[in-house]
Tab-separated table of C-alpha atoms in Angstrom:
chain	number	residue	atom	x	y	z
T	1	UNK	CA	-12.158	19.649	27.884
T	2	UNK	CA	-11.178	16.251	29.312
T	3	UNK	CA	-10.296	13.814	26.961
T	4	UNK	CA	-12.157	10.586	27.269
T	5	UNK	CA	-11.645	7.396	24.181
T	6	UNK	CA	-14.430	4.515	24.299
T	7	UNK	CA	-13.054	1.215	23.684
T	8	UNK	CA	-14.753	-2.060	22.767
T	9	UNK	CA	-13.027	-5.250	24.377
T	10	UNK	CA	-12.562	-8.018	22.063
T	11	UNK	CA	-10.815	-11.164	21.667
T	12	UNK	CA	-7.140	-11.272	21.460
T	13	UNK	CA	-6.556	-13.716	18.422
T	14	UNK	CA	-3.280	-14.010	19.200
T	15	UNK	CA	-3.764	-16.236	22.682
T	16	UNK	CA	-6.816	-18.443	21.160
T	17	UNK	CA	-5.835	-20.690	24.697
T	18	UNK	CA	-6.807	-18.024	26.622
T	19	UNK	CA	-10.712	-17.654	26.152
T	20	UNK	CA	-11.088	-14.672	28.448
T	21	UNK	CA	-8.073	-12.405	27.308
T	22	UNK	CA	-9.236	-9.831	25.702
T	23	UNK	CA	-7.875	-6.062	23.811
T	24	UNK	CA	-9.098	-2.779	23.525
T	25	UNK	CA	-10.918	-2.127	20.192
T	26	UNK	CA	-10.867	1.992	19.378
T	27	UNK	CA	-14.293	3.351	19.021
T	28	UNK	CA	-13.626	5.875	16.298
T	29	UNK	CA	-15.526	8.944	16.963
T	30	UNK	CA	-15.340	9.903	13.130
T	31	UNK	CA	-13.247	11.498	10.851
T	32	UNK	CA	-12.016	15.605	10.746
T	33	UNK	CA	-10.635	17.506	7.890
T	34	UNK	CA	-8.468	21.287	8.240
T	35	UNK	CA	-11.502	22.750	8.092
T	36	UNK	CA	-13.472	20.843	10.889
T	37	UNK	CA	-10.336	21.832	12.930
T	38	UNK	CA	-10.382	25.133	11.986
T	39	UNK	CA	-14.273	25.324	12.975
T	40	UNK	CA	-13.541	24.403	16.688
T	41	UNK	CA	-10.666	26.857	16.483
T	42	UNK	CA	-12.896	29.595	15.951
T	43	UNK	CA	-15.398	28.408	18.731
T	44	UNK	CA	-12.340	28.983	21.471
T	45	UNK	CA	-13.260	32.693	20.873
T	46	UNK	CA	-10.039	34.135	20.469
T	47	UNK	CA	-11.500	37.273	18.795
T	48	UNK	CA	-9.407	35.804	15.609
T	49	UNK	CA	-11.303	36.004	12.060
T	50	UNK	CA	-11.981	32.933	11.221
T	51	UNK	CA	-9.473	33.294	7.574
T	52	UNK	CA	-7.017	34.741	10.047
T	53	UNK	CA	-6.562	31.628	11.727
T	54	UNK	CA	-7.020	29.525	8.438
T	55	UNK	CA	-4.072	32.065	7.570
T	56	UNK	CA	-2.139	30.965	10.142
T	57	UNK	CA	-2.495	27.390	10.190
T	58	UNK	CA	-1.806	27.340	6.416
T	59	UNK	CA	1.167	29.236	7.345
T	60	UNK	CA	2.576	27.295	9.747
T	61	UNK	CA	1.836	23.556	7.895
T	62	UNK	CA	4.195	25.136	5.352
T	63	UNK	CA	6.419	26.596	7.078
T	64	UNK	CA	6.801	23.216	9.318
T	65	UNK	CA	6.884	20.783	5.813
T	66	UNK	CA	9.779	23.255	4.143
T	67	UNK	CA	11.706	22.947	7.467
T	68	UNK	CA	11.598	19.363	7.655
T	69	UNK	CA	12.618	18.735	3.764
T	70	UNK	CA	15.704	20.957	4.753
T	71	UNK	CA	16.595	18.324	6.641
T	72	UNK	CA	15.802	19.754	10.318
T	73	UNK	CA	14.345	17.954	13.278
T	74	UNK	CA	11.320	19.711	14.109
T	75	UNK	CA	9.616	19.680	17.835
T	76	UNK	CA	6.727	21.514	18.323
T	77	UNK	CA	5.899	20.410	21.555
T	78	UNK	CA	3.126	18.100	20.148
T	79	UNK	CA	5.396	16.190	17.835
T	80	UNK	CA	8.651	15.537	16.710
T	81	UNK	CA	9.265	15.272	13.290
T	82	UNK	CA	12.549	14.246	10.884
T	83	UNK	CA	12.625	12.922	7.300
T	84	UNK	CA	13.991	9.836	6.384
T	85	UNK	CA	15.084	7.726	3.481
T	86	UNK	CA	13.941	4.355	2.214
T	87	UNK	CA	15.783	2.104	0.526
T	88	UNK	CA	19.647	0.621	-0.753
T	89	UNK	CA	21.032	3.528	-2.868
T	90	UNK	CA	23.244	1.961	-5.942
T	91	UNK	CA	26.002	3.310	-7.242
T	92	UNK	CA	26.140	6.393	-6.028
T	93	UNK	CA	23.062	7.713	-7.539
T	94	UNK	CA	19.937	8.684	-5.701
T	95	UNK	CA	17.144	6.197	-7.831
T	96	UNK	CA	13.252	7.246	-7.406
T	97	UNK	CA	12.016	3.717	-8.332
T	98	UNK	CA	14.021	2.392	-5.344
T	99	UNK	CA	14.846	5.129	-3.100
T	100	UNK	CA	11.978	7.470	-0.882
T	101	UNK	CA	11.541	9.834	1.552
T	102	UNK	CA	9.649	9.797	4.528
T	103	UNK	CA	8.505	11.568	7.531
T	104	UNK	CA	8.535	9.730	10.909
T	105	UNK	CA	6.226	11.311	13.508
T	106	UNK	CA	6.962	10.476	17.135
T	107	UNK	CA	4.797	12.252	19.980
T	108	UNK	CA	6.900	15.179	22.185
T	109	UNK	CA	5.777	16.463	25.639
T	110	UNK	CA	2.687	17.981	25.137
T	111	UNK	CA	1.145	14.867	23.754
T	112	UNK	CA	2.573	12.674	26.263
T	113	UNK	CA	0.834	14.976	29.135
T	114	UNK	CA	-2.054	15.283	27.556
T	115	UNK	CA	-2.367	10.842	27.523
T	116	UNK	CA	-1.278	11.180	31.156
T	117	UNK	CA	-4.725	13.131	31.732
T	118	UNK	CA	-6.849	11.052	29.033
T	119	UNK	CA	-9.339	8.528	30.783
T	120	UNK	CA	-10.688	5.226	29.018
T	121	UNK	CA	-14.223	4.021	28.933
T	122	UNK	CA	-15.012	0.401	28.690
T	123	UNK	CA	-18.052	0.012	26.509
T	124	UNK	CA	-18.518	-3.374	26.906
T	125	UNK	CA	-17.616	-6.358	24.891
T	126	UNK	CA	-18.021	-6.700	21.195
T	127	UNK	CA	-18.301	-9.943	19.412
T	128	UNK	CA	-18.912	-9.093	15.931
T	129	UNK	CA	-16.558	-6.514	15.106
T	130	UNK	CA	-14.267	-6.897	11.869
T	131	UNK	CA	-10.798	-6.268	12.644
T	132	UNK	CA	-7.072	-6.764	11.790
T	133	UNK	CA	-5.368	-7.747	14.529
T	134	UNK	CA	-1.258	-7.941	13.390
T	135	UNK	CA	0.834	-10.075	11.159
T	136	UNK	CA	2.864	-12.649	10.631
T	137	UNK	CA	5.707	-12.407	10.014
T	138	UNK	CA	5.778	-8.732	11.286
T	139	UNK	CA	6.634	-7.215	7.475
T	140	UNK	CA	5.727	-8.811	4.317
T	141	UNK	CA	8.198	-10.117	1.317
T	142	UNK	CA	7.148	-9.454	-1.737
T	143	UNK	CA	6.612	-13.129	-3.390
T	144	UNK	CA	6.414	-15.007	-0.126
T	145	UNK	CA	3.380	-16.167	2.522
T	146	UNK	CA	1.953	-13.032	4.382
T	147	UNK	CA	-0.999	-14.211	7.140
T	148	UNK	CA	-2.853	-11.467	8.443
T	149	UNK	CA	-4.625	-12.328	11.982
T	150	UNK	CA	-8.150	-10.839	13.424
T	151	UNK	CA	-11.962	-10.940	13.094
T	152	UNK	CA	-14.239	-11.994	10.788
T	153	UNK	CA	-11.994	-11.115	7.787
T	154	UNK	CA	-13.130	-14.100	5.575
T	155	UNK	CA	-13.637	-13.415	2.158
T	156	UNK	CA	-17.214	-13.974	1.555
T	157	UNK	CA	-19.564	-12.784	-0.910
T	158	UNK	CA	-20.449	-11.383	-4.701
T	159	UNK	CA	-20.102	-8.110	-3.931
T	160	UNK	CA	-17.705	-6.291	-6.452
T	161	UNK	CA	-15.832	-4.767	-3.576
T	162	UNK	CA	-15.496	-7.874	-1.849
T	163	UNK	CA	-11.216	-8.868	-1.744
T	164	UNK	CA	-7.963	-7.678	-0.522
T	165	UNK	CA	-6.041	-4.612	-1.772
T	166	UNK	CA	-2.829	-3.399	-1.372
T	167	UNK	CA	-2.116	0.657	-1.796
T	168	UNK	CA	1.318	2.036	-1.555
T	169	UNK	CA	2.172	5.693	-0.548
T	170	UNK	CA	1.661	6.825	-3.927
T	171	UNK	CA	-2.140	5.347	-3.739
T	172	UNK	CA	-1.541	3.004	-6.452
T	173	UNK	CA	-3.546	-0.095	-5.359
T	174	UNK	CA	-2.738	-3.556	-6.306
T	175	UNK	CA	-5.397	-6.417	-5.802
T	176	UNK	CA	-4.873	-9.581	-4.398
T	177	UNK	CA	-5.876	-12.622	-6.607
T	178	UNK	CA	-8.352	-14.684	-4.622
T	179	UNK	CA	-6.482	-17.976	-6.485
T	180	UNK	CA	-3.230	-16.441	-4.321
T	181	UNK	CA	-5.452	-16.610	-1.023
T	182	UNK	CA	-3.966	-20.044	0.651
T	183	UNK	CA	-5.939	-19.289	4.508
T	184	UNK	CA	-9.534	-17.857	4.407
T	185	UNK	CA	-10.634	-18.346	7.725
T	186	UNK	CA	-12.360	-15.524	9.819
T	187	UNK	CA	-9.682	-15.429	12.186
T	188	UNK	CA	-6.854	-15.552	9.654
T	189	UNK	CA	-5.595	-14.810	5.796
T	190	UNK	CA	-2.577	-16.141	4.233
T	191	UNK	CA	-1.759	-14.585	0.484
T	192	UNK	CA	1.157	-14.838	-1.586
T	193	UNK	CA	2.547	-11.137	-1.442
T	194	UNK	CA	3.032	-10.101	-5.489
T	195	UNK	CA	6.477	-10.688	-6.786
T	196	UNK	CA	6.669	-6.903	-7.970
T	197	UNK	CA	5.761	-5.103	-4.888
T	198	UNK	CA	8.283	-2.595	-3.708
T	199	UNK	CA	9.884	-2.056	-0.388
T	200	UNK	CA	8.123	0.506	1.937
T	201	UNK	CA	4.946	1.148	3.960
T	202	UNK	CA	1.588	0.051	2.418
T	203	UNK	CA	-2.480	-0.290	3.491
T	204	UNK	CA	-3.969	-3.447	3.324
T	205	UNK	CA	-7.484	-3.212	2.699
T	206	UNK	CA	-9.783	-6.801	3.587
T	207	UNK	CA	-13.715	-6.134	2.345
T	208	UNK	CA	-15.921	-9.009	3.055
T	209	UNK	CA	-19.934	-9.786	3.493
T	210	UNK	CA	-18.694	-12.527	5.638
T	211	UNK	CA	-20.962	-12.171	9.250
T	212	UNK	CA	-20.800	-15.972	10.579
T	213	UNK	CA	-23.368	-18.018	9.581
T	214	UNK	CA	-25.163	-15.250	7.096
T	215	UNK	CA	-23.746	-12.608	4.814
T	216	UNK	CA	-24.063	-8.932	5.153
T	217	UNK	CA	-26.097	-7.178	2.959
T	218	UNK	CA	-23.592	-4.313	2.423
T	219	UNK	CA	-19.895	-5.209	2.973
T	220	UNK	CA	-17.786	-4.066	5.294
T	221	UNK	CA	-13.740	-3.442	5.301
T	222	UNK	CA	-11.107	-3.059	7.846
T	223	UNK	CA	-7.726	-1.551	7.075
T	224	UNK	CA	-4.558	-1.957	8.354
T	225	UNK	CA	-0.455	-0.279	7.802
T	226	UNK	CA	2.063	-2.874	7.409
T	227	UNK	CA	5.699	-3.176	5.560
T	228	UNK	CA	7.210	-4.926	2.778
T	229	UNK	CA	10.852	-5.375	3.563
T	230	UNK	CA	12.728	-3.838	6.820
T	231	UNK	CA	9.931	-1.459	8.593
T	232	UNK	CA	11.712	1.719	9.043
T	233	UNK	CA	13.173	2.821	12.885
T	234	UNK	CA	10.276	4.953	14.026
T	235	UNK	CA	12.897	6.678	16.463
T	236	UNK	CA	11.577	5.504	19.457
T	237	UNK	CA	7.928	6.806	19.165
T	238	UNK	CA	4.753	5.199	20.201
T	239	UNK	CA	2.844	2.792	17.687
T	240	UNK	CA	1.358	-1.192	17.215
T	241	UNK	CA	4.868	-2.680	17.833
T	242	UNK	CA	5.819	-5.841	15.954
T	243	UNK	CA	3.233	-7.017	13.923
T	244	UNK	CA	0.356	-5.630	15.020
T	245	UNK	CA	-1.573	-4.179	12.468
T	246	UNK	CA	-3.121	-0.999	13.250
T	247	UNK	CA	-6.750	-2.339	13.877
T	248	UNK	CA	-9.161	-0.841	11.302
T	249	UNK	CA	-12.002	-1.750	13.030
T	250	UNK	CA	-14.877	-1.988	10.189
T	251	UNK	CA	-18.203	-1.105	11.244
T	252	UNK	CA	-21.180	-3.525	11.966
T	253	UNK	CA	-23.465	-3.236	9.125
T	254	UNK	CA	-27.166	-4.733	9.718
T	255	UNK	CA	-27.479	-8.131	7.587
């Protein structure tokens, strides 16, 4: 099967001089669970039982996880995978409410081939997509100015799901209070980031009705991965780069 992603072009917010430079906007083709995967598994017709290969792949996400928390460096081929450890460790003494582990994910040769061979189709440009474009500056502080920079992300509307939100890795989520919200343009947000908020990787989540002139009818969000404090060393692996933010791209909803 050759591998083809759709892309919307859209206005790069970060060179508002430039009227015709434009990004690529992913077209997300949906969402898959294990199970979807393990569906077009079965349709390869490897003469497999389908809970033989559930079996397997079971088998071998556990197998890979246990290896990694021994502290190996796992390739695969597709990936390369190592854990890592967040944060200053005080006297001695390994602290939960300050220290983490992670896993960084960096793509190996088989991925890298397989991007070689992908092609790119141009759908056309999109004007009123909702997106989040990067940050500035590239991580947050927690009790300081944090601007987010994109689409249509004004805060607009009486929706109850209308507003920013914060999640950490432990999907705790922490809402922003609108009286915090200093910028509320569509092509930027500036909050004040809370004083409490922990070091480490977090989801940003901007819902809004906001459409322009009119509001939408049912809101829609786009989501984005960014860092309070230092963003960990990826170990050289592909990603957004310095504050870009990951572009959830929210869908269109009909006024």
């Amino acid at each position: 099967m050759k591998n083809v992603l759709k892309i919307w072009l859209v206005d790069n917010t970060v060179t508002v001089d430039n009227k015709d430079d434009k990004i690529g906007q992913l077209e997300s083709s949906g969402n898959l669970s294990l199970q979807d995967i393990l569906d077009e598994m079965h349709k390869e017709d490897t003469g497999l039982r389908p809970e033989t290969i559930e079996h397997v792949v079971k088998l071998y996400n556990r197998v890979v996880s246990d290896l990694i928390l021994s502290g190996y460096s796992v390739n695969t081929g597709l990936y390369h995978a190592v854990a890592q450890l967040r944060g200053v460790i005080d006297g001695g003494k390994w602290n939960p409410e300050k220290n983490s582990v992670y896993v960084s994910f960096t793509q190996d040769k088989e991925l890298r081939e397989a991007i070689a061979q992908t092609s790119i189709s141009i759908l056309g440009e999109r004007q009123s997509v909702m997106y989040v474009a990067g940050f500035s500056p590239a991580t947050a502080t927690a009790g300081r100015p944090f601007t987010v920079n994109g689409r249509m992300l004004k805060i607009a509307g009486t929706d109850s799901s209308v507003g920013i939100t914060i999640t950490n890795s432990k999907e705790q989520t922490t809402p922003i209070d609108l009286n915090m919200l200093a910028v509320n343009n569509p092509s930027q947000l500036t909050f004040i980031v809370p004083a409490g908020l922990a070091d480490g990787e977090y989801t940003l989540t901007v819902t809004t009705q906001y459409a322009g002139s009119t509001l939408l009818k049912t809101p829609r969000t786009a989501i984005a991965t960014f860092y309070v404090g230092t963003k960990p060393d990826a170990g050289g692996g592909s990603g957004s780069g310095g504050g870009e933010g990951g572009g959830g791209e929210a869908p269109d909803p009909a006024a």
